[in-house]
Coordinates of N, CA, C and O in Angstrom, one line a residue:
Chain A
X146 N 22.0 -3.1 21.8 CA 21.6 -1.5 21.1 C 20.9 -1.5 21.0 O 19.5 -2.0 20.7
X147 N 20.4 0.0 20.5 CA 19.0 0.7 20.4 C 18.7 0.3 19.0 O 19.2 -0.2 18.4
X148 N 17.4 -0.2 19.0 CA 16.7 -0.1 18.0 C 16.2 1.0 17.0 O 15.8 2.1 17.7
X149 N 16.2 1.1 15.8 CA 15.5 2.3 15.0 C 14.9 1.5 14.1 O 15.0 0.4 13.4
X150 N 13.9 2.7 13.3 CA 13.3 2.2 11.9 C 14.1 3.2 11.0 O 13.9 4.4 11.3
X151 N 14.6 2.4 10.0 CA 14.5 3.5 8.6 C 13.7 3.3 7.8 O 13.3 2.2 7.5
X152 N 13.7 4.5 7.6 CA 12.4 4.6 6.1 C 13.1 4.8 5.3 O 13.7 6.0 4.8
X153 N 13.3 3.7 4.1 CA 13.9 4.3 2.7 C 12.9 4.6 1.6 O 12.0 3.3 1.6
X154 N 12.9 5.5 1.2 CA 12.1 5.8 0.2 C 12.2 6.0 -0.8 O 13.7 6.2 -1.2
X155 N 12.2 5.0 -1.9 CA 12.6 4.8 -3.4 C 12.1 4.8 -4.4 O 10.9 4.7 -4.4
X156 N 12.2 6.1 -5.2 CA 11.5 6.6 -6.1 C 12.2 6.8 -7.4 O 13.4 6.3 -7.4
X157 N 11.5 6.4 -8.7 CA 12.0 6.5 -9.7 C 12.8 7.8 -10.1 O 12.1 8.9 -9.3
X158 N 13.6 8.0 -10.8 CA 14.2 9.3 -10.9 C 13.3 9.9 -12.0 O 12.4 9.7 -12.6
X159 N 13.1 11.4 -11.8 CA 12.1 12.4 -12.7 C 12.6 11.7 -14.1 O 10.9 12.0 -14.6
X160 N 13.2 11.6 -14.5 CA 13.7 11.6 -16.3 C 12.9 10.2 -16.9 O 12.8 9.8 -17.9
X161 N 12.4 9.4 -15.3 CA 12.3 8.0 -16.1 C 10.9 7.7 -16.1 O 10.1 8.4 -15.3
X162 N 10.0 7.4 -17.4 CA 8.8 6.8 -17.0 C 8.6 6.3 -16.4 O 9.2 5.2 -15.9
X163 N 7.3 6.3 -16.1 CA 6.7 5.8 -15.0 C 5.0 5.1 -15.4 O 3.9 5.5 -15.0
X164 N 5.2 3.6 -16.2 CA 4.2 3.3 -16.5 C 3.1 2.8 -15.5 O 1.6 3.1 -15.5
X165 N 3.5 2.1 -14.5 CA 2.6 1.8 -13.2 C 2.0 3.1 -13.2 O 0.7 3.5 -12.7
X166 N 2.4 4.3 -12.9 CA 2.3 5.8 -12.4 C 1.1 6.2 -13.1 O 0.0 6.5 -12.7
X167 N 1.2 6.2 -14.4 CA 0.3 6.3 -15.5 C -0.9 5.7 -15.4 O -1.8 6.3 -15.8
X168 N -0.9 4.5 -15.2 CA -2.1 4.0 -15.2 C -2.8 3.7 -14.2 O -4.0 4.1 -14.1
X169 N -2.3 4.2 -12.7 CA -3.1 4.6 -11.8 C -4.1 6.2 -12.1 O -4.8 6.1 -11.5
X170 N -2.9 7.3 -12.6 CA -3.4 8.3 -13.2 C -4.7 8.2 -14.0 O -5.9 9.0 -13.6
X171 N -4.3 7.2 -14.7 CA -5.8 7.2 -15.6 C -6.9 6.0 -15.1 O -8.2 6.9 -15.5
X172 N -6.5 5.7 -14.0 CA -7.6 4.5 -13.4 C -8.4 5.9 -12.6 O -9.8 5.9 -12.4
X173 N -7.5 6.6 -11.6 CA -8.0 7.5 -11.0 C -9.2 8.6 -12.0 O -10.0 9.1 -11.2
X174 N -8.7 9.1 -13.2 CA -9.7 9.6 -14.0 C -10.7 9.2 -14.2 O -12.0 9.3 -14.5
X175 N -10.6 7.8 -14.7 CA -11.7 6.9 -14.8 C -12.7 6.7 -13.6 O -14.2 6.8 -14.0
X176 N -12.0 7.2 -12.6 CA -13.2 7.1 -11.4 C -13.8 8.5 -11.1 O -14.6 8.7 -9.7
X177 N -13.7 9.5 -12.0 CA -14.1 10.9 -11.7 C -12.9 12.1 -10.9 O -13.4 13.2 -10.5
X178 N -11.7 11.4 -10.5 CA -10.8 12.3 -10.3 C -10.4 13.1 -11.3 O -9.1 13.1 -11.8
X179 N -10.9 14.2 -11.7 CA -10.3 15.0 -13.0 C -9.3 16.0 -12.4 O -8.7 16.4 -13.5
X180 N -8.9 16.4 -11.3 CA -8.2 17.2 -10.7 C -6.5 16.5 -10.4 O -5.7 17.1 -10.3
X181 N -6.7 15.3 -11.0 CA -5.5 14.4 -10.7 C -4.2 15.1 -11.9 O -4.6 15.0 -13.5
X182 N -3.2 15.6 -11.8 CA -2.4 16.1 -13.3 C -1.0 14.7 -13.5 O -1.0 14.2 -14.6
X183 N -0.6 14.4 -12.3 CA 0.2 13.3 -12.5 C 0.5 12.3 -11.2 O 0.2 12.7 -10.3
X184 N 1.2 11.1 -11.4 CA 1.2 10.1 -11.0 C 2.4 9.5 -11.0 O 3.0 9.0 -11.6
X185 N 2.9 9.2 -9.5 CA 4.2 8.6 -9.5 C 4.5 7.4 -8.4 O 3.7 7.9 -7.3
X186 N 4.7 6.6 -8.7 CA 4.8 5.5 -7.5 C 6.0 5.2 -7.5 O 6.8 4.2 -8.2
X187 N 6.3 4.8 -6.0 CA 7.8 4.5 -5.0 C 7.4 3.3 -4.5 O 6.6 2.9 -4.4
X188 N 8.6 3.1 -4.1 CA 8.3 1.7 -2.8 C 8.9 2.6 -1.6 O 9.5 3.5 -1.4
X189 N 8.4 1.9 -0.2 CA 8.5 2.8 0.9 C 8.9 1.4 1.5 O 8.2 0.5 2.0
X190 N 10.5 1.4 1.9 CA 11.1 0.3 2.7 C 11.5 0.4 4.1 O 12.0 1.5 4.1
X191 N 10.7 -0.1 5.2 CA 10.7 0.0 6.4 C 11.6 -0.9 6.9 O 11.4 -2.2 7.3
X192 N 13.0 -0.8 7.3 CA 14.1 -1.9 7.8 C 14.0 -1.2 9.5 O 14.5 -0.3 9.8
X193 N 13.8 -2.4 10.2 CA 14.1 -2.2 11.6 C 15.5 -3.1 11.9 O 15.7 -4.0 11.5
X194 N 16.0 -2.3 12.6 CA 17.8 -2.8 12.8 C 18.1 -2.1 14.2 O 17.8 -1.1 14.6
X195 N 19.4 -2.8 14.3 CA 20.0 -2.4 15.8 C 21.2 -1.3 15.2 O 22.1 -1.9 14.2
X196 N 21.6 -0.6 16.1 CA 22.6 0.0 15.9 C 23.0 0.9 16.9 O 22.5 1.3 17.9
X197 N 24.4 1.2 16.8 CA 25.1 2.2 17.9 C 24.1 3.5 18.4 O 24.5 4.1 19.4
X198 N 24.2 4.2 17.3 CA 23.4 5.2 17.2 C 22.8 5.8 16.0 O 22.5 5.0 15.4
X199 N 22.2 6.6 16.0 CA 21.2 7.2 14.8 C 22.0 7.4 13.6 O 21.8 7.0 12.6
X200 N 23.1 7.9 13.9 CA 24.2 8.3 12.7 C 24.6 6.9 12.0 O 24.5 6.5 10.5
X201 N 25.0 5.7 13.1 CA 25.2 4.6 12.6 C 24.2 3.7 11.7 O 24.2 3.5 10.7
X202 N 22.8 3.8 12.2 CA 21.8 3.3 11.6 C 21.5 4.2 10.4 O 21.4 3.5 9.2
X203 N 21.8 5.5 10.1 CA 21.4 6.0 9.0 C 22.6 5.6 7.7 O 22.3 5.2 6.7
X204 N 24.1 5.8 8.3 CA 25.0 5.1 7.6 C 24.8 3.4 6.7 O 24.9 3.0 5.8
X205 N 24.2 2.6 7.9 CA 24.1 1.1 7.5 C 22.7 1.4 6.4 O 22.8 0.7 5.2
X206 N 21.5 2.1 6.7 CA 20.5 1.9 5.8 C 20.9 2.5 4.4 O 20.3 2.3 3.3
X207 N 21.8 3.5 4.6 CA 22.2 4.5 3.0 C 22.8 3.3 2.1 O 22.9 3.3 1.0
X208 N 23.5 2.6 3.0 CA 24.5 1.2 2.2 C 23.6 0.6 1.7 O 23.9 -0.4 0.9
X209 N 22.6 0.0 2.8 CA 21.6 -1.2 2.1 C 20.7 -0.5 0.8 O 20.6 -1.3 -0.2
X210 N 20.3 0.8 0.8 CA 19.9 1.5 -0.5 C 21.0 1.3 -1.8 O 20.6 0.6 -2.8
X211 N 21.9 1.8 -1.5 CA 22.9 1.8 -2.6 C 23.1 0.2 -3.2 O 23.5 -0.1 -4.2
X212 N 23.3 -0.9 -1.9 CA 23.8 -2.1 -2.6 C 22.7 -3.2 -3.2 O 22.8 -3.8 -3.9
X213 N 21.1 -2.6 -2.4 CA 20.1 -3.7 -2.9 C 18.7 -3.2 -2.8 O 18.2 -3.4 -4.0
X214 N 18.4 -2.1 -2.2 CA 17.1 -1.9 -2.3 C 16.5 -0.7 -3.5 O 15.8 -0.9 -4.1
X215 N 17.6 0.1 -3.9 CA 17.5 1.0 -5.4 C 18.6 0.6 -6.3 O 19.4 0.3 -6.0
X216 N 17.7 0.4 -7.4 CA 18.5 0.4 -8.6 C 18.9 1.7 -9.0 O 18.3 2.5 -9.6
X217 N 20.5 1.7 -8.7 CA 20.9 3.1 -9.4 C 21.0 3.7 -10.6 O 20.9 5.1 -10.9
X218 N 20.6 2.8 -11.7 CA 20.4 3.0 -13.2 C 19.4 4.3 -12.8 O 19.0 5.2 -13.9
X219 N 18.0 3.6 -12.8 CA 16.7 4.3 -12.6 C 16.2 5.0 -11.2 O 14.8 5.6 -11.7
X220 N 16.6 4.2 -10.3 CA 16.1 4.9 -9.0 C 16.6 5.9 -8.2 O 18.3 5.9 -8.6
X221 N 16.3 6.5 -7.2 CA 17.1 7.4 -6.1 C 16.1 6.9 -5.2 O 14.8 6.6 -5.1
X222 N 17.1 7.2 -3.6 CA 16.3 6.6 -2.6 C 17.0 8.0 -1.4 O 17.5 8.7 -1.7
X223 N 15.8 8.2 -0.5 CA 16.4 8.8 0.7 C 16.2 8.0 1.9 O 15.2 7.4 1.9
X224 N 16.7 8.2 3.1 CA 16.7 7.6 4.4 C 16.0 8.7 5.7 O 16.9 9.6 5.4
X225 N 15.2 8.1 6.0 CA 15.1 9.2 7.3 C 14.8 8.0 8.7 O 14.5 6.7 8.3
X226 N 15.2 8.0 9.5 CA 15.8 7.2 10.6 C 14.7 7.9 12.0 O 14.7 9.1 12.1
X227 N 14.1 6.9 12.8 CA 13.6 7.3 14.2 C 13.9 6.0 14.7 O 14.2 5.0 14.5
X228 N 14.0 6.3 15.9 CA 14.1 5.6 17.0 C 13.3 5.0 17.8 O 12.3 5.6 17.5
X229 N 13.3 3.4 18.1 CA 11.8 2.9 18.4 C 11.8 2.2 19.3 O 13.3 1.9 20.2
Chain B
X99 N -6.6 26.7 -9.7 CA -6.6 26.2 -8.6 C -5.4 25.8 -8.0 O -4.5 25.7 -9.4
X100 N -5.0 25.9 -7.0 CA -3.2 25.8 -6.4 C -3.1 24.1 -6.7 O -4.1 23.5 -6.5
X101 N -2.0 23.9 -7.2 CA -1.3 22.7 -7.2 C -0.9 22.3 -6.0 O -0.1 23.1 -4.9
X102 N -1.3 20.5 -5.3 CA -1.1 19.8 -4.5 C 0.0 18.8 -4.7 O -0.3 17.8 -5.8
X103 N 0.8 18.2 -3.8 CA 1.4 17.1 -4.0 C 0.6 16.2 -2.7 O 1.1 16.7 -1.4
X104 N 0.4 15.2 -2.8 CA -0.4 14.2 -2.2 C 0.6 13.1 -2.2 O 0.7 12.2 -3.0
X105 N 1.2 12.8 -0.9 CA 2.0 11.8 -0.7 C 0.8 11.0 0.0 O 1.0 10.7 1.3
X106 N 0.6 9.6 -0.5 CA -0.4 8.4 -0.2 C 0.9 7.2 0.5 O 1.7 6.4 -0.5
X107 N 1.3 6.8 1.5 CA 1.5 5.9 2.1 C 0.9 4.6 2.4 O 0.1 4.7 3.2
X108 N 0.9 3.7 1.2 CA 0.4 2.4 1.5 C 1.3 1.6 2.5 O 2.2 0.9 1.6
X109 N 0.7 0.8 3.4 CA 1.4 -0.5 3.7 C 0.8 -1.5 4.7 O -1.0 -1.2 4.5
X110 N 1.1 -3.0 4.2 CA 0.6 -4.1 4.6 C 0.0 -4.0 6.2 O 0.9 -3.3 7.0
X111 N -1.4 -4.3 6.6 CA -1.5 -4.2 7.9 C -0.6 -4.8 8.6 O 0.0 -5.8 8.0
X112 N -0.2 -4.6 10.2 CA 0.8 -4.9 10.6 C 0.9 -6.6 11.0 O 1.6 -7.2 10.8
X113 N -0.5 -6.9 10.8 CA -0.9 -8.5 11.2 C -0.8 -9.3 9.7 O -0.9 -10.4 9.8
X114 N -0.5 -8.8 8.7 CA -0.5 -8.8 7.4 C 1.2 -9.8 7.1 O 1.8 -8.7 7.1
X115 N 1.0 -10.9 6.8 CA 2.6 -11.5 6.3 C 3.1 -10.5 5.3 O 2.4 -10.4 4.2
X116 N 4.3 -10.2 5.2 CA 5.0 -9.7 3.7 C 6.2 -10.4 3.7 O 7.4 -10.1 4.0
X117 N 6.0 -11.5 2.5 CA 7.2 -12.2 1.7 C 7.9 -11.4 1.3 O 9.0 -11.5 1.2
X118 N 7.6 -10.0 0.5 CA 8.6 -9.5 -0.1 C 9.4 -8.9 1.0 O 10.6 -8.9 0.9
X119 N 9.0 -8.1 2.2 CA 9.7 -7.8 3.3 C 10.8 -9.0 3.6 O 11.6 -8.7 3.9
X120 N 10.2 -10.2 3.6 CA 10.8 -11.1 4.4 C 12.0 -11.6 3.6 O 13.3 -11.9 4.0
X121 N 11.8 -11.7 2.2 CA 12.6 -11.9 1.0 C 14.0 -10.7 1.0 O 15.2 -11.3 1.1
X122 N 13.7 -9.6 1.3 CA 14.7 -8.2 1.4 C 15.4 -8.2 2.4 O 16.6 -8.3 2.8
X123 N 14.5 -9.2 4.0 CA 15.5 -8.8 4.8 C 16.9 -10.3 5.0 O 17.6 -9.9 5.4
X124 N 15.6 -11.4 4.6 CA 17.3 -12.5 4.2 C 18.2 -12.0 3.5 O 19.2 -12.1 3.6
X125 N 17.7 -11.2 1.9 CA 19.0 -10.8 1.2 C 19.9 -9.7 1.9 O 21.3 -9.8 1.6
X126 N 19.5 -9.0 2.8 CA 20.4 -8.0 3.6 C 21.3 -8.6 4.4 O 22.3 -8.3 4.5
X127 N 20.7 -9.8 5.3 CA 21.4 -11.0 5.9 C 22.8 -11.4 5.1 O 23.6 -11.4 5.6
X128 N 22.6 -11.8 3.8 CA 23.2 -12.5 3.1 C 24.3 -11.4 2.8 O 25.4 -11.8 2.5
X129 N 24.1 -10.1 2.5 CA 24.6 -8.8 2.5 C 25.8 -8.7 3.4 O 26.9 -7.4 3.2
X130 N 25.3 -9.2 4.8 CA 26.5 -8.7 5.8 C 25.8 -7.9 6.5 O 26.1 -7.3 8.0
X131 N 24.4 -7.1 5.9 CA 23.6 -6.6 7.3 C 23.2 -7.4 8.3 O 22.3 -7.6 8.6
X132 N 24.0 -7.9 9.4 CA 23.4 -8.6 10.4 C 22.5 -7.6 11.7 O 22.1 -8.7 12.4
X133 N 22.9 -6.6 11.4 CA 21.9 -5.9 12.0 C 20.3 -5.9 12.1 O 19.7 -5.3 12.7
X134 N 19.7 -6.3 10.7 CA 18.3 -6.4 10.3 C 17.5 -7.1 11.3 O 17.8 -8.3 11.5
X135 N 16.9 -6.2 11.7 CA 15.6 -7.1 12.4 C 14.4 -7.7 11.5 O 14.0 -9.0 11.6
X136 N 14.0 -7.1 10.9 CA 12.9 -6.8 10.1 C 12.9 -6.0 8.8 O 12.9 -4.9 8.9
X137 N 11.9 -5.9 8.1 CA 11.7 -5.3 6.7 C 10.6 -5.6 6.4 O 9.5 -6.6 6.1
X138 N 9.8 -4.4 6.3 CA 8.6 -4.4 5.4 C 8.4 -3.2 4.3 O 9.2 -2.3 4.4
X139 N 7.6 -3.9 3.1 CA 7.8 -2.9 1.8 C 6.3 -2.6 1.4 O 5.3 -3.5 1.5
X140 N 6.3 -1.4 1.6 CA 4.9 -0.6 0.8 C 5.2 0.0 0.0 O 6.0 -0.1 -0.8
X141 N 3.8 0.8 -0.7 CA 4.0 1.5 -1.6 C 3.8 3.3 -1.3 O 3.7 3.6 -0.6
X142 N 4.8 4.1 -1.9 CA 4.6 5.3 -1.6 C 4.1 6.0 -3.2 O 4.7 6.0 -4.4
X143 N 2.7 6.3 -3.0 CA 2.3 6.8 -4.3 C 2.1 8.5 -4.2 O 1.7 8.8 -3.3
X144 N 3.0 9.4 -5.1 CA 2.8 10.5 -5.1 C 1.7 11.0 -6.3 O 2.1 10.7 -7.6
X145 N 0.8 11.6 -5.8 CA -0.2 12.4 -6.6 C 0.0 13.6 -7.0 O -0.3 14.3 -5.8
X146 N 0.0 14.1 -7.9 CA -0.3 16.2 -8.3 C -1.4 16.3 -8.5 O -1.9 15.7 -9.6
X147 N -2.3 17.5 -8.0 CA -3.8 17.4 -8.1 C -3.6 18.6 -8.1 O -3.2 19.8 -7.2
X148 N -4.7 19.4 -8.4 CA -5.2 20.6 -8.3 C -6.6 20.4 -7.1 O -7.3 19.8 -7.3
X149 N -6.2 21.8 -6.6 CA -7.6 21.6 -5.3 C -7.6 23.0 -4.7 O -6.8 23.5 -5.2
X150 N -9.0 23.5 -4.3 CA -9.1 24.7 -4.0 C -8.3 24.9 -2.5 O -8.0 26.1 -2.3
X151 N -8.1 23.9 -1.7 CA -7.5 24.2 -0.4 C -6.7 23.2 0.1 O -6.9 21.9 -0.8
X152 N -5.9 22.9 1.0 CA -5.3 22.0 1.4 C -5.9 21.2 2.2 O -5.8 19.6 1.7
X153 N -7.1 21.4 2.7 CA -8.0 20.6 3.3 C -9.0 19.5 1.8 O -9.4 18.5 2.1
X154 N -9.3 20.2 0.9 CA -9.9 19.7 -0.4 C -8.8 18.5 -0.9 O -9.1 17.6 -1.1
X155 N -7.4 19.3 -1.1 CA -6.8 18.1 -1.7 C -6.4 16.8 -0.6 O -6.2 16.1 -1.2
X156 N -6.8 17.2 0.6 CA -6.5 15.8 1.6 C -8.0 14.9 1.3 O -7.4 13.5 1.5
X157 N -8.8 15.4 1.3 CA -9.8 14.6 1.3 C -10.1 14.1 0.0 O -10.5 12.7 -0.2
X158 N -9.7 14.8 -1.0 CA -9.5 14.1 -2.7 C -8.6 13.0 -2.5 O -8.9 11.6 -2.9
X159 N -7.5 13.1 -1.9 CA -6.1 12.0 -1.6 C -6.9 10.7 -0.6 O -6.5 9.7 -1.3
X160 N -7.5 11.2 0.4 CA -8.1 10.3 0.9 C -9.2 9.0 0.1 O -9.2 8.0 0.6
X161 N -10.1 10.1 -0.4 CA -10.9 9.1 -1.3 C -10.0 8.2 -2.2 O -10.7 7.0 -2.5
X162 N -9.3 8.8 -2.6 CA -8.2 8.1 -3.8 C -8.0 6.7 -3.1 O -7.9 5.7 -3.7
X163 N -7.4 6.7 -2.0 CA -6.9 5.6 -1.4 C -7.8 4.7 -0.9 O -7.7 3.5 -1.2
X164 N -9.0 5.3 -0.5 CA -10.2 4.6 -0.1 C -10.8 3.6 -1.8 O -10.9 2.4 -1.4
X165 N -10.9 4.3 -2.7 CA -11.4 4.0 -3.8 C -10.5 2.8 -4.8 O -10.6 2.1 -5.3
X166 N -9.1 3.3 -4.4 CA -8.3 2.4 -5.4 C -7.0 2.4 -5.0 O -6.4 1.4 -5.3
X167 N -6.1 3.2 -4.5 CA -4.7 3.1 -4.2 C -4.3 1.9 -3.0 O -3.5 1.3 -2.9
X168 N -5.3 1.5 -2.2 CA -5.2 0.5 -1.3 C -6.4 -0.5 -0.9 O -7.4 0.0 -1.4
X169 N -5.9 -1.5 -0.7 CA -6.7 -2.6 -0.3 C -7.3 -2.6 0.8 O -6.1 -3.5 1.3
X170 N -8.2 -2.0 1.4 CA -8.9 -2.3 2.6 C -8.5 -3.7 3.1 O -8.6 -3.6 4.2
X171 N -8.3 -4.8 2.7 CA -8.9 -6.0 3.4 C -7.1 -6.2 3.8 O -7.1 -6.8 5.1
X172 N -6.0 -5.8 3.3 CA -4.9 -6.4 3.8 C -3.9 -4.6 3.9 O -2.7 -4.9 4.5
X173 N -4.5 -3.8 3.7 CA -3.3 -2.6 3.5 C -4.2 -1.2 4.6 O -5.5 -1.3 4.3
X174 N -3.4 -0.4 4.7 CA -3.7 0.8 5.3 C -2.8 1.8 4.9 O -2.1 1.6 4.4
X175 N -3.8 2.9 5.1 CA -2.7 4.2 4.2 C -2.8 5.3 5.1 O -3.5 5.8 6.0
X176 N -1.6 6.3 4.6 CA -2.2 7.7 5.5 C -1.9 8.5 4.2 O -1.1 8.3 3.2
X177 N -2.1 9.9 4.4 CA -2.1 11.0 3.2 C -1.2 12.1 4.0 O -1.8 12.7 5.2
X178 N -0.4 12.6 3.2 CA 0.1 14.0 3.6 C 0.1 15.1 2.5 O 0.4 14.3 1.3
X179 N 0.1 15.8 2.5 CA -0.3 16.8 1.8 C 0.8 18.2 1.9 O 1.1 18.5 2.7
X180 N 1.2 18.4 0.7 CA 2.1 19.5 0.4 C 1.5 20.6 -0.5 O 1.4 20.1 -1.7
X181 N 2.1 22.2 -0.7 CA 1.9 22.8 -1.8 C 3.1 22.9 -2.5 O 4.2 22.5 -2.0
X182 N 2.9 22.8 -3.8 CA 3.7 22.7 -4.9 C 3.6 23.8 -5.9 O 2.9 24.3 -6.2

């Protein structure tokens, strides 16, 4: 089976407070980056997997996001697939 | 000044061991995702900032990556800019 790289981007939902992002924003301000408005910190999970087709790889990665990679209460995710 | 969104992707260098990614890979295997070869976990840092131009926004975000967002000993990063 061909190999694919699934990039799963996991972000906090826009309505959820992001203390880590706020801390980074403050730190950037302290370093002199005055133009920073806000910062959000998410996860970038790259899964190398085998699948019959790009479609199958996308379905697998979406299922992984639902079951494990993202917390549906506070997070949302999207999947990008590339052949490798 | 126009607003930009800088997406800074921070990844462990390929030669650096990723225990978090390995744990995710094992967990996916336990859930029945037998097609998973390997997993790497990185950070996706989205910085909203003001800048005179896309080029200026990119330069700012690159400097942020160097100074704060990535640990150059074990991590590498790239920057994507979009106008918002």
